[in-house]
Amino acid sequence: MKKEPVIKVLNVSSNKENYSQRNNKIDPGITCNTTSMAMALDYNGYKMPTKQGNQPEDDLTVFVRTDQRVLDFYKAKMPVMYDAFIKKETGFYWPNEVHDVLSFATNLYMGTNCTTFRTNVSMDELLNEIKSGRACVLSGKFGKLNHIVCLVGFVLTDDVITEAIIDDPYGDYHKGYVAGTSGNDVHLTINEFYSIFKPFGNGPKYAHLFKTPAAVV
């Protein structure tokens, strides 16, 4: 008799709806970054400081784009990109679109070193983050769209990763990102995962990792 595979679903955002960038007041088309960071902070147990009536991702976007400490960091870290941003040259990057700047700004905004951006996060590390109950933020290319999403889980078949689960602030990649489709708990095959997330292939990935807040430990 053939043995049935053992399937485990790990999802740190169970019973939580994803954040959508489409309803952001500020640049909804290019704020997947701050929206995914806000999503991960929420899922990981952080309470974001927000102005009454504002969405947390909008307040984070304003902070990243206007706080002088963040702008000074951008200028010192990437002077050529910063100069293009200041001059609003074609193809310039807002501070929230630059991973190192986004991570630095999020820590300032939260008043604690809650997140770290790395370019060499292994699959074992990502799996361990999910097993430890922590969502991560990943950078990828979905078709022609450079995009940032929240990694919330994995599906394991006989203890081998066969699918990844993401909360996508723009909607469902498999449905062509048609407006109105939910980006909550979107499943990607492991081959899709490897081909979408940067650097492409089955090696380490770019990722924003998060600490568990002290009050939750």
mmCIF file with all atom_site columns, C-alpha atoms in Angstrom:
data_model
loop_
_atom_site.group_PDB
_atom_site.id
_atom_site.type_symbol
_atom_site.label_atom_id
_atom_site.label_alt_id
_atom_site.label_comp_id
_atom_site.label_asym_id
_atom_site.label_entity_id
_atom_site.label_seq_id
_atom_site.pdbx_PDB_ins_code
_atom_site.Cartn_x
_atom_site.Cartn_y
_atom_site.Cartn_z
_atom_site.occupancy
_atom_site.B_iso_or_equiv
_atom_site.pdbx_formal_charge
_atom_site.auth_seq_id
_atom_site.auth_comp_id
_atom_site.auth_asym_id
_atom_site.auth_atom_id
_atom_site.pdbx_PDB_model_num
ATOM 1   C CA . MET A 1 1   ? 0.000   0.000  0.000   1.00 0.00 ? 1   MET A CA 1
ATOM 2   C CA . LYS A 1 2   ? 1.307   3.384  -1.017  1.00 0.00 ? 2   LYS A CA 1
ATOM 3   C CA . LYS A 1 3   ? 1.960   5.666  1.926   1.00 0.00 ? 3   LYS A CA 1
ATOM 4   C CA . GLU A 1 4   ? -0.027  8.910  1.881   1.00 0.00 ? 4   GLU A CA 1
ATOM 5   C CA . PRO A 1 5   ? 2.143   12.041 2.000   1.00 0.00 ? 5   PRO A CA 1
ATOM 6   C CA . VAL A 1 6   ? 2.122   14.063 5.208   1.00 0.00 ? 6   VAL A CA 1
ATOM 7   C CA . ILE A 1 7   ? 1.116   17.638 4.401   1.00 0.00 ? 7   ILE A CA 1
ATOM 8   C CA . LYS A 1 8   ? 1.653   20.483 6.874   1.00 0.00 ? 8   LYS A CA 1
ATOM 9   C CA . VAL A 1 9   ? 0.417   24.026 6.311   1.00 0.00 ? 9   VAL A CA 1
ATOM 10  C CA . LEU A 1 10  ? 2.253   26.754 8.227   1.00 0.00 ? 10  LEU A CA 1
ATOM 11  C CA . ASN A 1 11  ? 0.644   30.201 8.087   1.00 0.00 ? 11  ASN A CA 1
ATOM 12  C CA . VAL A 1 12  ? 1.486   32.982 10.540  1.00 0.00 ? 12  VAL A CA 1
ATOM 13  C CA . SER A 1 13  ? -1.373  35.155 9.245   1.00 0.00 ? 13  SER A CA 1
ATOM 14  C CA . SER A 1 14  ? -4.205  32.678 9.698   1.00 0.00 ? 14  SER A CA 1
ATOM 15  C CA . ASN A 1 15  ? -7.519  34.465 10.305  1.00 0.00 ? 15  ASN A CA 1
ATOM 16  C CA . LYS A 1 16  ? -6.001  37.822 9.319   1.00 0.00 ? 16  LYS A CA 1
ATOM 17  C CA . GLU A 1 17  ? -6.863  39.644 6.094   1.00 0.00 ? 17  GLU A CA 1
ATOM 18  C CA . ASN A 1 18  ? -3.967  41.056 4.090   1.00 0.00 ? 18  ASN A CA 1
ATOM 19  C CA . TYR A 1 19  ? -3.302  44.785 3.817   1.00 0.00 ? 19  TYR A CA 1
ATOM 20  C CA . SER A 1 20  ? -4.069  46.304 0.407   1.00 0.00 ? 20  SER A CA 1
ATOM 21  C CA . GLN A 1 21  ? -1.987  49.052 -1.189  1.00 0.00 ? 21  GLN A CA 1
ATOM 22  C CA . ARG A 1 22  ? -4.829  49.861 -3.575  1.00 0.00 ? 22  ARG A CA 1
ATOM 23  C CA . ASN A 1 23  ? -6.644  51.930 -0.946  1.00 0.00 ? 23  ASN A CA 1
ATOM 24  C CA . ASN A 1 24  ? -3.572  53.870 0.137   1.00 0.00 ? 24  ASN A CA 1
ATOM 25  C CA . LYS A 1 25  ? -3.944  57.640 0.010   1.00 0.00 ? 25  LYS A CA 1
ATOM 26  C CA . ILE A 1 26  ? -0.335  58.106 -1.062  1.00 0.00 ? 26  ILE A CA 1
ATOM 27  C CA . ASP A 1 27  ? 0.934   56.597 -4.343  1.00 0.00 ? 27  ASP A CA 1
ATOM 28  C CA . PRO A 1 28  ? -1.022  53.326 -4.162  1.00 0.00 ? 28  PRO A CA 1
ATOM 29  C CA . GLY A 1 29  ? 0.764   52.068 -7.268  1.00 0.00 ? 29  GLY A CA 1
ATOM 30  C CA . ILE A 1 30  ? 4.240   52.095 -5.688  1.00 0.00 ? 30  ILE A CA 1
ATOM 31  C CA . THR A 1 31  ? 3.692   51.573 -1.967  1.00 0.00 ? 31  THR A CA 1
ATOM 32  C CA . CYS A 1 32  ? 3.760   47.774 -1.879  1.00 0.00 ? 32  CYS A CA 1
ATOM 33  C CA . ASN A 1 33  ? 6.934   48.303 0.172   1.00 0.00 ? 33  ASN A CA 1
ATOM 34  C CA . THR A 1 34  ? 5.507   50.235 3.121   1.00 0.00 ? 34  THR A CA 1
ATOM 35  C CA . THR A 1 35  ? 2.262   48.257 2.932   1.00 0.00 ? 35  THR A CA 1
ATOM 36  C CA . SER A 1 36  ? 4.104   44.946 3.206   1.00 0.00 ? 36  SER A CA 1
ATOM 37  C CA . MET A 1 37  ? 6.250   46.275 6.057   1.00 0.00 ? 37  MET A CA 1
ATOM 38  C CA . ALA A 1 38  ? 3.133   47.426 7.923   1.00 0.00 ? 38  ALA A CA 1
ATOM 39  C CA . MET A 1 39  ? 1.550   44.033 7.287   1.00 0.00 ? 39  MET A CA 1
ATOM 40  C CA . ALA A 1 40  ? 4.567   42.153 8.632   1.00 0.00 ? 40  ALA A CA 1
ATOM 41  C CA . LEU A 1 41  ? 4.827   44.411 11.688  1.00 0.00 ? 41  LEU A CA 1
ATOM 42  C CA . ASP A 1 42  ? 1.171   43.739 12.462  1.00 0.00 ? 42  ASP A CA 1
ATOM 43  C CA . TYR A 1 43  ? 1.444   39.977 11.965  1.00 0.00 ? 43  TYR A CA 1
ATOM 44  C CA . ASN A 1 44  ? 4.600   39.898 14.091  1.00 0.00 ? 44  ASN A CA 1
ATOM 45  C CA . GLY A 1 45  ? 2.940   41.588 17.049  1.00 0.00 ? 45  GLY A CA 1
ATOM 46  C CA . TYR A 1 46  ? 4.009   45.218 16.713  1.00 0.00 ? 46  TYR A CA 1
ATOM 47  C CA . LYS A 1 47  ? 1.691   48.180 17.229  1.00 0.00 ? 47  LYS A CA 1
ATOM 48  C CA . MET A 1 48  ? 2.476   50.968 14.798  1.00 0.00 ? 48  MET A CA 1
ATOM 49  C CA . PRO A 1 49  ? 2.211   54.630 15.808  1.00 0.00 ? 49  PRO A CA 1
ATOM 50  C CA . THR A 1 50  ? -0.362  56.226 13.515  1.00 0.00 ? 50  THR A CA 1
ATOM 51  C CA . LYS A 1 51  ? -2.306  59.444 13.320  1.00 0.00 ? 51  LYS A CA 1
ATOM 52  C CA . GLN A 1 52  ? -5.986  59.086 14.033  1.00 0.00 ? 52  GLN A CA 1
ATOM 53  C CA . GLY A 1 53  ? -7.892  57.936 10.980  1.00 0.00 ? 53  GLY A CA 1
ATOM 54  C CA . ASN A 1 54  ? -4.793  57.197 8.890   1.00 0.00 ? 54  ASN A CA 1
ATOM 55  C CA . GLN A 1 55  ? -3.713  53.823 7.560   1.00 0.00 ? 55  GLN A CA 1
ATOM 56  C CA . PRO A 1 56  ? -0.379  52.789 9.107   1.00 0.00 ? 56  PRO A CA 1
ATOM 57  C CA . GLU A 1 57  ? 1.233   52.244 5.713   1.00 0.00 ? 57  GLU A CA 1
ATOM 58  C CA . ASP A 1 58  ? 0.393   55.812 4.648   1.00 0.00 ? 58  ASP A CA 1
ATOM 59  C CA . ASP A 1 59  ? 1.947   57.234 7.784   1.00 0.00 ? 59  ASP A CA 1
ATOM 60  C CA . LEU A 1 60  ? 5.037   55.067 7.272   1.00 0.00 ? 60  LEU A CA 1
ATOM 61  C CA . THR A 1 61  ? 5.311   56.258 3.655   1.00 0.00 ? 61  THR A CA 1
ATOM 62  C CA . VAL A 1 62  ? 5.196   59.904 4.748   1.00 0.00 ? 62  VAL A CA 1
ATOM 63  C CA . PHE A 1 63  ? 7.852   59.247 7.378   1.00 0.00 ? 63  PHE A CA 1
ATOM 64  C CA . VAL A 1 64  ? 10.200  57.447 4.987   1.00 0.00 ? 64  VAL A CA 1
ATOM 65  C CA . ARG A 1 65  ? 9.904   60.242 2.441   1.00 0.00 ? 65  ARG A CA 1
ATOM 66  C CA . THR A 1 66  ? 10.205  63.250 4.761   1.00 0.00 ? 66  THR A CA 1
ATOM 67  C CA . ASP A 1 67  ? 12.210  62.416 7.897   1.00 0.00 ? 67  ASP A CA 1
ATOM 68  C CA . GLN A 1 68  ? 15.562  64.183 7.581   1.00 0.00 ? 68  GLN A CA 1
ATOM 69  C CA . ARG A 1 69  ? 17.466  61.339 9.261   1.00 0.00 ? 69  ARG A CA 1
ATOM 70  C CA . VAL A 1 70  ? 16.125  58.950 6.639   1.00 0.00 ? 70  VAL A CA 1
ATOM 71  C CA . LEU A 1 71  ? 16.992  61.315 3.793   1.00 0.00 ? 71  LEU A CA 1
ATOM 72  C CA . ASP A 1 72  ? 20.500  61.817 5.193   1.00 0.00 ? 72  ASP A CA 1
ATOM 73  C CA . PHE A 1 73  ? 20.921  58.032 5.359   1.00 0.00 ? 73  PHE A CA 1
ATOM 74  C CA . TYR A 1 74  ? 19.775  57.681 1.742   1.00 0.00 ? 74  TYR A CA 1
ATOM 75  C CA . LYS A 1 75  ? 22.212  60.383 0.643   1.00 0.00 ? 75  LYS A CA 1
ATOM 76  C CA . ALA A 1 76  ? 25.155  58.850 2.510   1.00 0.00 ? 76  ALA A CA 1
ATOM 77  C CA . LYS A 1 77  ? 24.389  55.263 1.497   1.00 0.00 ? 77  LYS A CA 1
ATOM 78  C CA . MET A 1 78  ? 23.505  55.804 -2.166  1.00 0.00 ? 78  MET A CA 1
ATOM 79  C CA . PRO A 1 79  ? 24.516  59.316 -3.260  1.00 0.00 ? 79  PRO A CA 1
ATOM 80  C CA . VAL A 1 80  ? 23.904  58.767 -6.995  1.00 0.00 ? 80  VAL A CA 1
ATOM 81  C CA . MET A 1 81  ? 20.414  57.362 -6.441  1.00 0.00 ? 81  MET A CA 1
ATOM 82  C CA . TYR A 1 82  ? 19.677  60.083 -3.892  1.00 0.00 ? 82  TYR A CA 1
ATOM 83  C CA . ASP A 1 83  ? 20.705  62.800 -6.339  1.00 0.00 ? 83  ASP A CA 1
ATOM 84  C CA . ALA A 1 84  ? 18.414  61.311 -8.996  1.00 0.00 ? 84  ALA A CA 1
ATOM 85  C CA . PHE A 1 85  ? 15.594  61.239 -6.435  1.00 0.00 ? 85  PHE A CA 1
ATOM 86  C CA . ILE A 1 86  ? 16.125  64.899 -5.454  1.00 0.00 ? 86  ILE A CA 1
ATOM 87  C CA . LYS A 1 87  ? 16.174  65.963 -9.106  1.00 0.00 ? 87  LYS A CA 1
ATOM 88  C CA . LYS A 1 88  ? 13.240  63.615 -9.916  1.00 0.00 ? 88  LYS A CA 1
ATOM 89  C CA . GLU A 1 89  ? 15.138  62.251 -12.881 1.00 0.00 ? 89  GLU A CA 1
ATOM 90  C CA . THR A 1 90  ? 13.509  59.621 -15.089 1.00 0.00 ? 90  THR A CA 1
ATOM 91  C CA . GLY A 1 91  ? 13.495  56.277 -13.295 1.00 0.00 ? 91  GLY A CA 1
ATOM 92  C CA . PHE A 1 92  ? 14.358  57.720 -9.864  1.00 0.00 ? 92  PHE A CA 1
ATOM 93  C CA . TYR A 1 93  ? 13.596  55.758 -6.683  1.00 0.00 ? 93  TYR A CA 1
ATOM 94  C CA . TRP A 1 94  ? 11.622  57.127 -3.765  1.00 0.00 ? 94  TRP A CA 1
ATOM 95  C CA . PRO A 1 95  ? 13.255  56.346 -0.385  1.00 0.00 ? 95  PRO A CA 1
ATOM 96  C CA . ASN A 1 96  ? 10.573  53.749 0.352   1.00 0.00 ? 96  ASN A CA 1
ATOM 97  C CA . GLU A 1 97  ? 11.583  51.887 -2.834  1.00 0.00 ? 97  GLU A CA 1
ATOM 98  C CA . VAL A 1 98  ? 15.157  51.291 -1.608  1.00 0.00 ? 98  VAL A CA 1
ATOM 99  C CA . HIS A 1 99  ? 15.475  48.279 0.696   1.00 0.00 ? 99  HIS A CA 1
ATOM 100 C CA . ASP A 1 100 ? 18.245  49.567 2.969   1.00 0.00 ? 100 ASP A CA 1
ATOM 101 C CA . VAL A 1 101 ? 16.507  52.913 3.372   1.00 0.00 ? 101 VAL A CA 1
ATOM 102 C CA . LEU A 1 102 ? 13.132  51.255 4.014   1.00 0.00 ? 102 LEU A CA 1
ATOM 103 C CA . SER A 1 103 ? 14.618  49.063 6.730   1.00 0.00 ? 103 SER A CA 1
ATOM 104 C CA . PHE A 1 104 ? 16.484  51.967 8.384   1.00 0.00 ? 104 PHE A CA 1
ATOM 105 C CA . ALA A 1 105 ? 13.370  54.153 8.297   1.00 0.00 ? 105 ALA A CA 1
ATOM 106 C CA . THR A 1 106 ? 11.087  51.445 9.690   1.00 0.00 ? 106 THR A CA 1
ATOM 107 C CA . ASN A 1 107 ? 13.368  51.000 12.697  1.00 0.00 ? 107 ASN A CA 1
ATOM 108 C CA . LEU A 1 108 ? 13.393  54.755 13.294  1.00 0.00 ? 108 LEU A CA 1
ATOM 109 C CA . TYR A 1 109 ? 9.632   54.980 12.913  1.00 0.00 ? 109 TYR A CA 1
ATOM 110 C CA . MET A 1 110 ? 9.039   52.122 15.343  1.00 0.00 ? 110 MET A CA 1
ATOM 111 C CA . GLY A 1 111 ? 11.611  53.418 17.838  1.00 0.00 ? 111 GLY A CA 1
ATOM 112 C CA . THR A 1 112 ? 13.346  50.039 18.020  1.00 0.00 ? 112 THR A CA 1
ATOM 113 C CA . ASN A 1 113 ? 15.553  47.816 15.882  1.00 0.00 ? 113 ASN A CA 1
ATOM 114 C CA . CYS A 1 114 ? 12.732  45.529 14.814  1.00 0.00 ? 114 CYS A CA 1
ATOM 115 C CA . THR A 1 115 ? 13.820  44.654 11.275  1.00 0.00 ? 115 THR A CA 1
ATOM 116 C CA . THR A 1 116 ? 16.942  43.875 9.253   1.00 0.00 ? 116 THR A CA 1
ATOM 117 C CA . PHE A 1 117 ? 17.346  43.704 5.487   1.00 0.00 ? 117 PHE A CA 1
ATOM 118 C CA . ARG A 1 118 ? 19.661  41.057 4.073   1.00 0.00 ? 118 ARG A CA 1
ATOM 119 C CA . THR A 1 119 ? 20.518  39.869 0.566   1.00 0.00 ? 119 THR A CA 1
ATOM 120 C CA . ASN A 1 120 ? 21.525  36.311 1.517   1.00 0.00 ? 120 ASN A CA 1
ATOM 121 C CA . VAL A 1 121 ? 18.658  34.747 3.470   1.00 0.00 ? 121 VAL A CA 1
ATOM 122 C CA . SER A 1 122 ? 18.550  30.988 2.934   1.00 0.00 ? 122 SER A CA 1
ATOM 123 C CA . MET A 1 123 ? 15.395  28.920 2.521   1.00 0.00 ? 123 MET A CA 1
ATOM 124 C CA . ASP A 1 124 ? 16.168  27.217 5.827   1.00 0.00 ? 124 ASP A CA 1
ATOM 125 C CA . GLU A 1 125 ? 16.225  30.630 7.521   1.00 0.00 ? 125 GLU A CA 1
ATOM 126 C CA . LEU A 1 126 ? 12.933  31.645 5.888   1.00 0.00 ? 126 LEU A CA 1
ATOM 127 C CA . LEU A 1 127 ? 11.338  28.381 6.987   1.00 0.00 ? 127 LEU A CA 1
ATOM 128 C CA . ASN A 1 128 ? 12.641  28.891 10.509  1.00 0.00 ? 128 ASN A CA 1
ATOM 129 C CA . GLU A 1 129 ? 11.161  32.416 10.583  1.00 0.00 ? 129 GLU A CA 1
ATOM 130 C CA . ILE A 1 130 ? 7.749   31.024 9.646   1.00 0.00 ? 130 ILE A CA 1
ATOM 131 C CA . LYS A 1 131 ? 8.056   28.167 12.142  1.00 0.00 ? 131 LYS A CA 1
ATOM 132 C CA . SER A 1 132 ? 8.883   30.796 14.773  1.00 0.00 ? 132 SER A CA 1
ATOM 133 C CA . GLY A 1 133 ? 5.707   32.704 13.898  1.00 0.00 ? 133 GLY A CA 1
ATOM 134 C CA . ARG A 1 134 ? 7.340   35.600 12.082  1.00 0.00 ? 134 ARG A CA 1
ATOM 135 C CA . ALA A 1 135 ? 6.279   36.932 8.685   1.00 0.00 ? 135 ALA A CA 1
ATOM 136 C CA . CYS A 1 136 ? 9.001   38.231 6.334   1.00 0.00 ? 136 CYS A CA 1
ATOM 137 C CA . VAL A 1 137 ? 9.014   40.755 3.495   1.00 0.00 ? 137 VAL A CA 1
ATOM 138 C CA . LEU A 1 138 ? 10.413  39.619 0.140   1.00 0.00 ? 138 LEU A CA 1
ATOM 139 C CA . SER A 1 139 ? 11.243  41.318 -3.145  1.00 0.00 ? 139 SER A CA 1
ATOM 140 C CA . GLY A 1 140 ? 10.371  39.744 -6.476  1.00 0.00 ? 140 GLY A CA 1
ATOM 141 C CA . LYS A 1 141 ? 9.282   40.174 -10.048 1.00 0.00 ? 141 LYS A CA 1
ATOM 142 C CA . PHE A 1 142 ? 5.746   39.035 -10.810 1.00 0.00 ? 142 PHE A CA 1
ATOM 143 C CA . GLY A 1 143 ? 5.583   38.965 -14.581 1.00 0.00 ? 143 GLY A CA 1
ATOM 144 C CA . LYS A 1 144 ? 6.778   42.458 -15.541 1.00 0.00 ? 144 LYS A CA 1
ATOM 145 C CA . LEU A 1 145 ? 5.961   43.917 -12.114 1.00 0.00 ? 145 LEU A CA 1
ATOM 146 C CA . ASN A 1 146 ? 8.779   44.529 -9.622  1.00 0.00 ? 146 ASN A CA 1
ATOM 147 C CA . HIS A 1 147 ? 6.970   44.018 -6.368  1.00 0.00 ? 147 HIS A CA 1
ATOM 148 C CA . ILE A 1 148 ? 7.273   43.493 -2.608  1.00 0.00 ? 148 ILE A CA 1
ATOM 149 C CA . VAL A 1 149 ? 5.045   41.107 -0.668  1.00 0.00 ? 149 VAL A CA 1
ATOM 150 C CA . CYS A 1 150 ? 4.704   39.522 2.754   1.00 0.00 ? 150 CYS A CA 1
ATOM 151 C CA . LEU A 1 151 ? 5.770   35.887 3.125   1.00 0.00 ? 151 LEU A CA 1
ATOM 152 C CA . VAL A 1 152 ? 3.385   34.331 5.656   1.00 0.00 ? 152 VAL A CA 1
ATOM 153 C CA . GLY A 1 153 ? 3.763   30.601 5.259   1.00 0.00 ? 153 GLY A CA 1
ATOM 154 C CA . PHE A 1 154 ? 4.848   27.396 3.608   1.00 0.00 ? 154 PHE A CA 1
ATOM 155 C CA . VAL A 1 155 ? 3.259   24.094 2.693   1.00 0.00 ? 155 VAL A CA 1
ATOM 156 C CA . LEU A 1 156 ? 5.439   21.099 3.574   1.00 0.00 ? 156 LEU A CA 1
ATOM 157 C CA . THR A 1 157 ? 4.952   17.697 1.983   1.00 0.00 ? 157 THR A CA 1
ATOM 158 C CA . ASP A 1 158 ? 6.834   15.041 3.965   1.00 0.00 ? 158 ASP A CA 1
ATOM 159 C CA . ASP A 1 159 ? 8.814   17.924 5.531   1.00 0.00 ? 159 ASP A CA 1
ATOM 160 C CA . VAL A 1 160 ? 9.901   19.300 2.144   1.00 0.00 ? 160 VAL A CA 1
ATOM 161 C CA . ILE A 1 161 ? 8.728   22.776 1.063   1.00 0.00 ? 161 ILE A CA 1
ATOM 162 C CA . THR A 1 162 ? 6.364   22.403 -1.894  1.00 0.00 ? 162 THR A CA 1
ATOM 163 C CA . GLU A 1 163 ? 4.521   25.753 -1.762  1.00 0.00 ? 163 GLU A CA 1
ATOM 164 C CA . ALA A 1 164 ? 4.956   29.241 -0.340  1.00 0.00 ? 164 ALA A CA 1
ATOM 165 C CA . ILE A 1 165 ? 2.087   31.356 0.960   1.00 0.00 ? 165 ILE A CA 1
ATOM 166 C CA . ILE A 1 166 ? 2.152   35.125 0.513   1.00 0.00 ? 166 ILE A CA 1
ATOM 167 C CA . ASP A 1 167 ? -0.082  38.033 1.435   1.00 0.00 ? 167 ASP A CA 1
ATOM 168 C CA . ASP A 1 168 ? 0.122   40.302 -1.598  1.00 0.00 ? 168 ASP A CA 1
ATOM 169 C CA . PRO A 1 169 ? -0.849  43.966 -1.163  1.00 0.00 ? 169 PRO A CA 1
ATOM 170 C CA . TYR A 1 170 ? -1.724  44.338 -4.853  1.00 0.00 ? 170 TYR A CA 1
ATOM 171 C CA . GLY A 1 171 ? -3.990  41.301 -5.280  1.00 0.00 ? 171 GLY A CA 1
ATOM 172 C CA . ASP A 1 172 ? -3.683  37.831 -6.771  1.00 0.00 ? 172 ASP A CA 1
ATOM 173 C CA . TYR A 1 173 ? -0.837  37.280 -9.246  1.00 0.00 ? 173 TYR A CA 1
ATOM 174 C CA . HIS A 1 174 ? -2.547  34.163 -10.590 1.00 0.00 ? 174 HIS A CA 1
ATOM 175 C CA . LYS A 1 175 ? -5.599  36.233 -11.540 1.00 0.00 ? 175 LYS A CA 1
ATOM 176 C CA . GLY A 1 176 ? -3.617  38.898 -13.360 1.00 0.00 ? 176 GLY A CA 1
ATOM 177 C CA . TYR A 1 177 ? -3.884  41.385 -10.483 1.00 0.00 ? 177 TYR A CA 1
ATOM 178 C CA . VAL A 1 178 ? -7.414  42.257 -11.537 1.00 0.00 ? 178 VAL A CA 1
ATOM 179 C CA . ALA A 1 179 ? -8.776  44.959 -9.210  1.00 0.00 ? 179 ALA A CA 1
ATOM 180 C CA . GLY A 1 180 ? -11.003 43.504 -6.535  1.00 0.00 ? 180 GLY A CA 1
ATOM 181 C CA . THR A 1 181 ? -9.244  40.147 -6.279  1.00 0.00 ? 181 THR A CA 1
ATOM 182 C CA . SER A 1 182 ? -7.855  39.326 -2.840  1.00 0.00 ? 182 SER A CA 1
ATOM 183 C CA . GLY A 1 183 ? -4.140  38.968 -2.275  1.00 0.00 ? 183 GLY A CA 1
ATOM 184 C CA . ASN A 1 184 ? -4.724  37.068 0.953   1.00 0.00 ? 184 ASN A CA 1
ATOM 185 C CA . ASP A 1 185 ? -3.014  33.673 1.333   1.00 0.00 ? 185 ASP A CA 1
ATOM 186 C CA . VAL A 1 186 ? -1.903  33.318 -2.280  1.00 0.00 ? 186 VAL A CA 1
ATOM 187 C CA . HIS A 1 187 ? -0.136  29.983 -2.833  1.00 0.00 ? 187 HIS A CA 1
ATOM 188 C CA . LEU A 1 188 ? 2.929   29.734 -5.075  1.00 0.00 ? 188 LEU A CA 1
ATOM 189 C CA . THR A 1 189 ? 4.547   26.483 -6.121  1.00 0.00 ? 189 THR A CA 1
ATOM 190 C CA . ILE A 1 190 ? 8.141   26.163 -5.017  1.00 0.00 ? 190 ILE A CA 1
ATOM 191 C CA . ASN A 1 191 ? 9.232   26.582 -8.638  1.00 0.00 ? 191 ASN A CA 1
ATOM 192 C CA . GLU A 1 192 ? 7.226   29.814 -8.881  1.00 0.00 ? 192 GLU A CA 1
ATOM 193 C CA . PHE A 1 193 ? 8.815   30.955 -5.632  1.00 0.00 ? 193 PHE A CA 1
ATOM 194 C CA . TYR A 1 194 ? 12.323  30.365 -6.966  1.00 0.00 ? 194 TYR A CA 1
ATOM 195 C CA . SER A 1 195 ? 11.607  32.078 -10.277 1.00 0.00 ? 195 SER A CA 1
ATOM 196 C CA . ILE A 1 196 ? 9.804   35.106 -8.804  1.00 0.00 ? 196 ILE A CA 1
ATOM 197 C CA . PHE A 1 197 ? 11.844  36.140 -5.779  1.00 0.00 ? 197 PHE A CA 1
ATOM 198 C CA . LYS A 1 198 ? 15.193  37.868 -6.015  1.00 0.00 ? 198 LYS A CA 1
ATOM 199 C CA . PRO A 1 199 ? 17.885  36.829 -6.625  1.00 0.00 ? 199 PRO A CA 1
ATOM 200 C CA . PHE A 1 200 ? 16.205  34.465 -9.091  1.00 0.00 ? 200 PHE A CA 1
ATOM 201 C CA . GLY A 1 201 ? 16.893  30.754 -8.667  1.00 0.00 ? 201 GLY A CA 1
ATOM 202 C CA . ASN A 1 202 ? 16.975  28.354 -5.735  1.00 0.00 ? 202 ASN A CA 1
ATOM 203 C CA . GLY A 1 203 ? 19.665  30.143 -3.749  1.00 0.00 ? 203 GLY A CA 1
ATOM 204 C CA . PRO A 1 204 ? 19.401  32.725 -0.920  1.00 0.00 ? 204 PRO A CA 1
ATOM 205 C CA . LYS A 1 205 ? 16.846  35.543 -1.187  1.00 0.00 ? 205 LYS A CA 1
ATOM 206 C CA . TYR A 1 206 ? 16.560  39.241 -0.405  1.00 0.00 ? 206 TYR A CA 1
ATOM 207 C CA . ALA A 1 207 ? 14.444  39.556 2.737   1.00 0.00 ? 207 ALA A CA 1
ATOM 208 C CA . HIS A 1 208 ? 13.420  41.877 5.536   1.00 0.00 ? 208 HIS A CA 1
ATOM 209 C CA . LEU A 1 209 ? 13.511  39.796 8.731   1.00 0.00 ? 209 LEU A CA 1
ATOM 210 C CA . PHE A 1 210 ? 11.857  40.820 11.983  1.00 0.00 ? 210 PHE A CA 1
ATOM 211 C CA . LYS A 1 211 ? 12.503  40.334 15.677  1.00 0.00 ? 211 LYS A CA 1
ATOM 212 C CA . THR A 1 212 ? 9.698   39.176 17.935  1.00 0.00 ? 212 THR A CA 1
ATOM 213 C CA . PRO A 1 213 ? 8.693   42.218 20.054  1.00 0.00 ? 213 PRO A CA 1
ATOM 214 C CA . ALA A 1 214 ? 9.760   41.988 23.684  1.00 0.00 ? 214 ALA A CA 1
ATOM 215 C CA . ALA A 1 215 ? 6.162   42.072 24.943  1.00 0.00 ? 215 ALA A CA 1
ATOM 216 C CA . VAL A 1 216 ? 5.371   38.961 22.897  1.00 0.00 ? 216 VAL A CA 1
ATOM 217 C CA . VAL A 1 217 ? 8.443   36.893 23.805  1.00 0.00 ? 217 VAL A CA 1
#
